[in-house]
PDB file of C-alpha atoms in Angstrom:
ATOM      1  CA  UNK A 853     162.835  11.262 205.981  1.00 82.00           C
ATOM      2  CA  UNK A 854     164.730  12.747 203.067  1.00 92.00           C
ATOM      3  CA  UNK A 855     168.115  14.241 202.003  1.00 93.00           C
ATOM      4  CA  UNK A 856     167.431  17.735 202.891  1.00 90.00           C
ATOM      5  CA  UNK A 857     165.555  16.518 206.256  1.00 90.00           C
ATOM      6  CA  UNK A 858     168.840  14.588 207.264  1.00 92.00           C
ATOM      7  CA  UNK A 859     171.194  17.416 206.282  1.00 90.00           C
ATOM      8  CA  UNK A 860     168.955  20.081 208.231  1.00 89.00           C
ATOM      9  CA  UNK A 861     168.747  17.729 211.343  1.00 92.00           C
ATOM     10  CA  UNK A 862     172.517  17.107 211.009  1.00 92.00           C
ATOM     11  CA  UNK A 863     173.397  20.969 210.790  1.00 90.00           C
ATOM     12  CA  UNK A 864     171.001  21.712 213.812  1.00 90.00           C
ATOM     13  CA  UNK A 865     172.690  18.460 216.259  1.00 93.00           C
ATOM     14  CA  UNK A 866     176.037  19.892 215.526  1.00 93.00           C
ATOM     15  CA  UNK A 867     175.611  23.508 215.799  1.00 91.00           C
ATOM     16  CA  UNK A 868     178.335  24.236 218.182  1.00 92.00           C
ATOM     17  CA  UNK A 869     180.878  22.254 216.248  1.00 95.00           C
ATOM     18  CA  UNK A 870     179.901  24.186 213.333  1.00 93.00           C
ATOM     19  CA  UNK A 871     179.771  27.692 214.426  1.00 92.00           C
ATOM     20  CA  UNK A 872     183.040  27.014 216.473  1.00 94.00           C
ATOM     21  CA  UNK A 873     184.723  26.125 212.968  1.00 94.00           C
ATOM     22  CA  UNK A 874     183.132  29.057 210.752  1.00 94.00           C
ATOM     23  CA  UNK A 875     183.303  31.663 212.705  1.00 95.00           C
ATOM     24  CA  UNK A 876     187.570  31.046 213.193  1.00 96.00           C
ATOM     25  CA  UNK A 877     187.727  30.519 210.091  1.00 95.00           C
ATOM     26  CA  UNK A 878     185.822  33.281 208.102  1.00 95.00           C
ATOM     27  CA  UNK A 879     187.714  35.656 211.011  1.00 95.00           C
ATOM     28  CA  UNK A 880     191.076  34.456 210.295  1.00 96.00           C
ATOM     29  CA  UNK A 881     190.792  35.123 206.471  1.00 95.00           C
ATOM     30  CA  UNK A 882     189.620  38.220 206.839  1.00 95.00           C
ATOM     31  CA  UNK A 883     191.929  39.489 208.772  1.00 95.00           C
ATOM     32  CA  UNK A 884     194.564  38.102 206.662  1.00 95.00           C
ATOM     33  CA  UNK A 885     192.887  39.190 203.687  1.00 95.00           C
ATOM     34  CA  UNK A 886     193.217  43.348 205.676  1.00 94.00           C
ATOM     35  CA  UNK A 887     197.226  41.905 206.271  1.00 95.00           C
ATOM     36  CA  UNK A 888     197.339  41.148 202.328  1.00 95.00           C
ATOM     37  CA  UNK A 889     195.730  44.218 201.367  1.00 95.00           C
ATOM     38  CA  UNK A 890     197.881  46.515 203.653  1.00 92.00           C
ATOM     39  CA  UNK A 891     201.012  44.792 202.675  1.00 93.00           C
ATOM     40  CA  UNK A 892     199.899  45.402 199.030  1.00 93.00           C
ATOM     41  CA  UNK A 893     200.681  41.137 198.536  1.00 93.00           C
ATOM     42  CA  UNK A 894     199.485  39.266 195.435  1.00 91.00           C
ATOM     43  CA  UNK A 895     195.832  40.158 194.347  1.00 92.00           C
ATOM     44  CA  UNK A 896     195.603  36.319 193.449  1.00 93.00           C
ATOM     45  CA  UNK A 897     195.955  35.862 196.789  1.00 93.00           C
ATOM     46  CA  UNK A 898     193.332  38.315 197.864  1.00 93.00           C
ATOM     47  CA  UNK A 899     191.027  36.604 195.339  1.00 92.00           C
ATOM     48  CA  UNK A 900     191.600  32.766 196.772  1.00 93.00           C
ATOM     49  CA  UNK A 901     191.057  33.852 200.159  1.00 92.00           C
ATOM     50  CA  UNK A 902     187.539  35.999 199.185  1.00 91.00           C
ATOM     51  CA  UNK A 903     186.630  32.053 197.744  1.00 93.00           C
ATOM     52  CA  UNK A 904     187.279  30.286 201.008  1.00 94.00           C
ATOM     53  CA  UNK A 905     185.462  32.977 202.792  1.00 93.00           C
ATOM     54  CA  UNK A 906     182.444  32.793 200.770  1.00 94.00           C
ATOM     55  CA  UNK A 907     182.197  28.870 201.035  1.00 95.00           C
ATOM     56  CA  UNK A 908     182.343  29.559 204.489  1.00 94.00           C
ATOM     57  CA  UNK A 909     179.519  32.433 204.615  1.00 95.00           C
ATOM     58  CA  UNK A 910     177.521  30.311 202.535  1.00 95.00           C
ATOM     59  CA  UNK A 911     178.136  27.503 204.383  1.00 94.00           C
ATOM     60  CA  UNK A 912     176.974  29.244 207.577  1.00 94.00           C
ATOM     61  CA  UNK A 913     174.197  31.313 206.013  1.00 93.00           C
ATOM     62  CA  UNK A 914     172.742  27.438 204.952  1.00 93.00           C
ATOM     63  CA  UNK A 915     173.565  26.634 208.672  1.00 93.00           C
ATOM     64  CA  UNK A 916     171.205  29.137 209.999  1.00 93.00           C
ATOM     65  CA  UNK A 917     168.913  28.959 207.543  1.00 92.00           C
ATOM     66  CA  UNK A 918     167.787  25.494 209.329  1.00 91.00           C
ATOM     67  CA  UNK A 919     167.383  27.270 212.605  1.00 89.00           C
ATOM     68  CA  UNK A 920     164.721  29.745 210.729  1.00 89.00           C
ATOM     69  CA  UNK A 921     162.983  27.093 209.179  1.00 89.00           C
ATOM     70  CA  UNK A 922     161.930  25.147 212.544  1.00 89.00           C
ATOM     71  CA  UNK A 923     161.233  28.226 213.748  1.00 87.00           C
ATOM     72  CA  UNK A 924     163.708  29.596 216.234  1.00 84.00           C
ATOM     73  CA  UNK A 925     164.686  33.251 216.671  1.00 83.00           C
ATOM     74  CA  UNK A 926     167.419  33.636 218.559  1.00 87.00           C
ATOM     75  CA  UNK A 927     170.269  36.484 219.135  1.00 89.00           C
ATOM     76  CA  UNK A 928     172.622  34.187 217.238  1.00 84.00           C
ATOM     77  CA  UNK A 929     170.432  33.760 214.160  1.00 87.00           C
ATOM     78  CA  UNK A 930     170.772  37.194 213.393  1.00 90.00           C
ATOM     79  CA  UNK A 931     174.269  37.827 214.061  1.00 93.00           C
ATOM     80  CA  UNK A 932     175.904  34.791 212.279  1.00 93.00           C
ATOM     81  CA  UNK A 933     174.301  36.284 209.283  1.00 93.00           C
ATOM     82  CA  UNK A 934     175.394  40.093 209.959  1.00 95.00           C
ATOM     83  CA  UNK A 935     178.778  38.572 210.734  1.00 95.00           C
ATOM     84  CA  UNK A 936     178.866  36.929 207.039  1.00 94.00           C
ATOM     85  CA  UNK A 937     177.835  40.009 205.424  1.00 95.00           C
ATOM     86  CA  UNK A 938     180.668  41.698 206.955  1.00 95.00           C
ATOM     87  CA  UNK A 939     183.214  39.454 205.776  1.00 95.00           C
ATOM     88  CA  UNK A 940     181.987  39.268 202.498  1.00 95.00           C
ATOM     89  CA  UNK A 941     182.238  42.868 202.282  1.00 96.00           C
ATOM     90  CA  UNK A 942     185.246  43.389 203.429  1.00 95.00           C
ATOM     91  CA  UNK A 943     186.556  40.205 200.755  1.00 95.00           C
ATOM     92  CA  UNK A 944     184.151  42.286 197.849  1.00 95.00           C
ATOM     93  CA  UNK A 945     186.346  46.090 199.097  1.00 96.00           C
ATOM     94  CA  UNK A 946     189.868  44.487 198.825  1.00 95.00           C
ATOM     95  CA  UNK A 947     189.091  42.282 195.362  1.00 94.00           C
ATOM     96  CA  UNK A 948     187.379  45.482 193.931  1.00 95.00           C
ATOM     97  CA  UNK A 949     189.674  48.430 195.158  1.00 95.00           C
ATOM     98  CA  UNK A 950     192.300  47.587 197.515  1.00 94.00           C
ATOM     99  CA  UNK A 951     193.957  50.935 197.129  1.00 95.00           C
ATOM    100  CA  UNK A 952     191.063  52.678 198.738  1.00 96.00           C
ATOM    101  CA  UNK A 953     190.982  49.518 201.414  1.00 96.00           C
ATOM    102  CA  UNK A 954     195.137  50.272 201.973  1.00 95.00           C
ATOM    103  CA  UNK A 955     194.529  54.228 202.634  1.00 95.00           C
ATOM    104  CA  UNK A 956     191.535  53.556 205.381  1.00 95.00           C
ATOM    105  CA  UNK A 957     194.218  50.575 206.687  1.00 94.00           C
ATOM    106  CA  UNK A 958     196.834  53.269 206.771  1.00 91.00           C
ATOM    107  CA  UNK A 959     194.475  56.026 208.010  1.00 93.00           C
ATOM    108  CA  UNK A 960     193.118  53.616 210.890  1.00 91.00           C
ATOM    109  CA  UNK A 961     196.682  52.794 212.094  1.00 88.00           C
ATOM    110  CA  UNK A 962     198.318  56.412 211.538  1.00 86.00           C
ATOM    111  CA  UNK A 963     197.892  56.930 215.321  1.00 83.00           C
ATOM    112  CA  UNK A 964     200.064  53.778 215.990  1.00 79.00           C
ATOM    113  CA  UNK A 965     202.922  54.500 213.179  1.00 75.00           C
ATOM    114  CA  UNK A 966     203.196  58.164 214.748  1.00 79.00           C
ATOM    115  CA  UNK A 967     203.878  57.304 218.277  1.00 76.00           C
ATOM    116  CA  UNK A 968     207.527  58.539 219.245  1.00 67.00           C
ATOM    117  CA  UNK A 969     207.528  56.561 222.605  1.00 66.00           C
ATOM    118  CA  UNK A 970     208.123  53.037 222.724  1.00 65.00           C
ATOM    119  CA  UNK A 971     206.611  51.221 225.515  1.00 61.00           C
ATOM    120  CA  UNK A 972     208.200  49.806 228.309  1.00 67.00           C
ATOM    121  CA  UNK A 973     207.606  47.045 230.208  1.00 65.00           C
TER     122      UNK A 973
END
């Protein structure tokens, strides 16, 4: 059995393990990469977490790309890769023009920063 055998047999037995780490992950980064942006933080910043979040696309793109070779088509073999396209475009948006990513920010949450009443509990 080779390398590559052993690696794709090792990414398929651990699947769960490996999707629950990914999936946090490349979420959390984005979503601090839209806090970044909207804050108008470092663009070095911006940059180093677009790197971390395309290791981890890549990482999970490779991870599903076992599933396809064996064969399987499943619901989650499409949307692990849809879900890595996303973040890498939102990471490509705020490294190429985060003003234009801070106006949609500030045009998404104009409802919220407008609202006279505060709510009680």
């Amino acid at each position: 059995m080779s390398l590559f055998d052993q690696l794709c047999e090792f990414s398929r037995n651990h699947c769960i393990g490996i999707c629950g780490c990914l999936v946090p992950f490349n979420l959390i980064l984005s979503f601090l990469t839209l806090v970044y942006v909207g804050r108008e933080m470092s663009p070095q910043l911006v940059r180093k977490n677009a790197i971390a979040v395309y290791s981890g696309v890549t990482l999970m793109v490779l991870h599903v790309s076992t599933w396809f070779l064996i064969g399987v088509v499943m619901i989650p073999t499409f949307v692990l890769p849809v879900f890595g396209a996303t973040c890498v475009a939102i990471h490509l948006w705020a490294t190429k023009s985060p003003v234009t990513m801070r106006r949609f920010l500030l045009w998404l949450l104009q409802p919220v920063l407008n609202q006279k009443q505060r709510a009680t509990i």
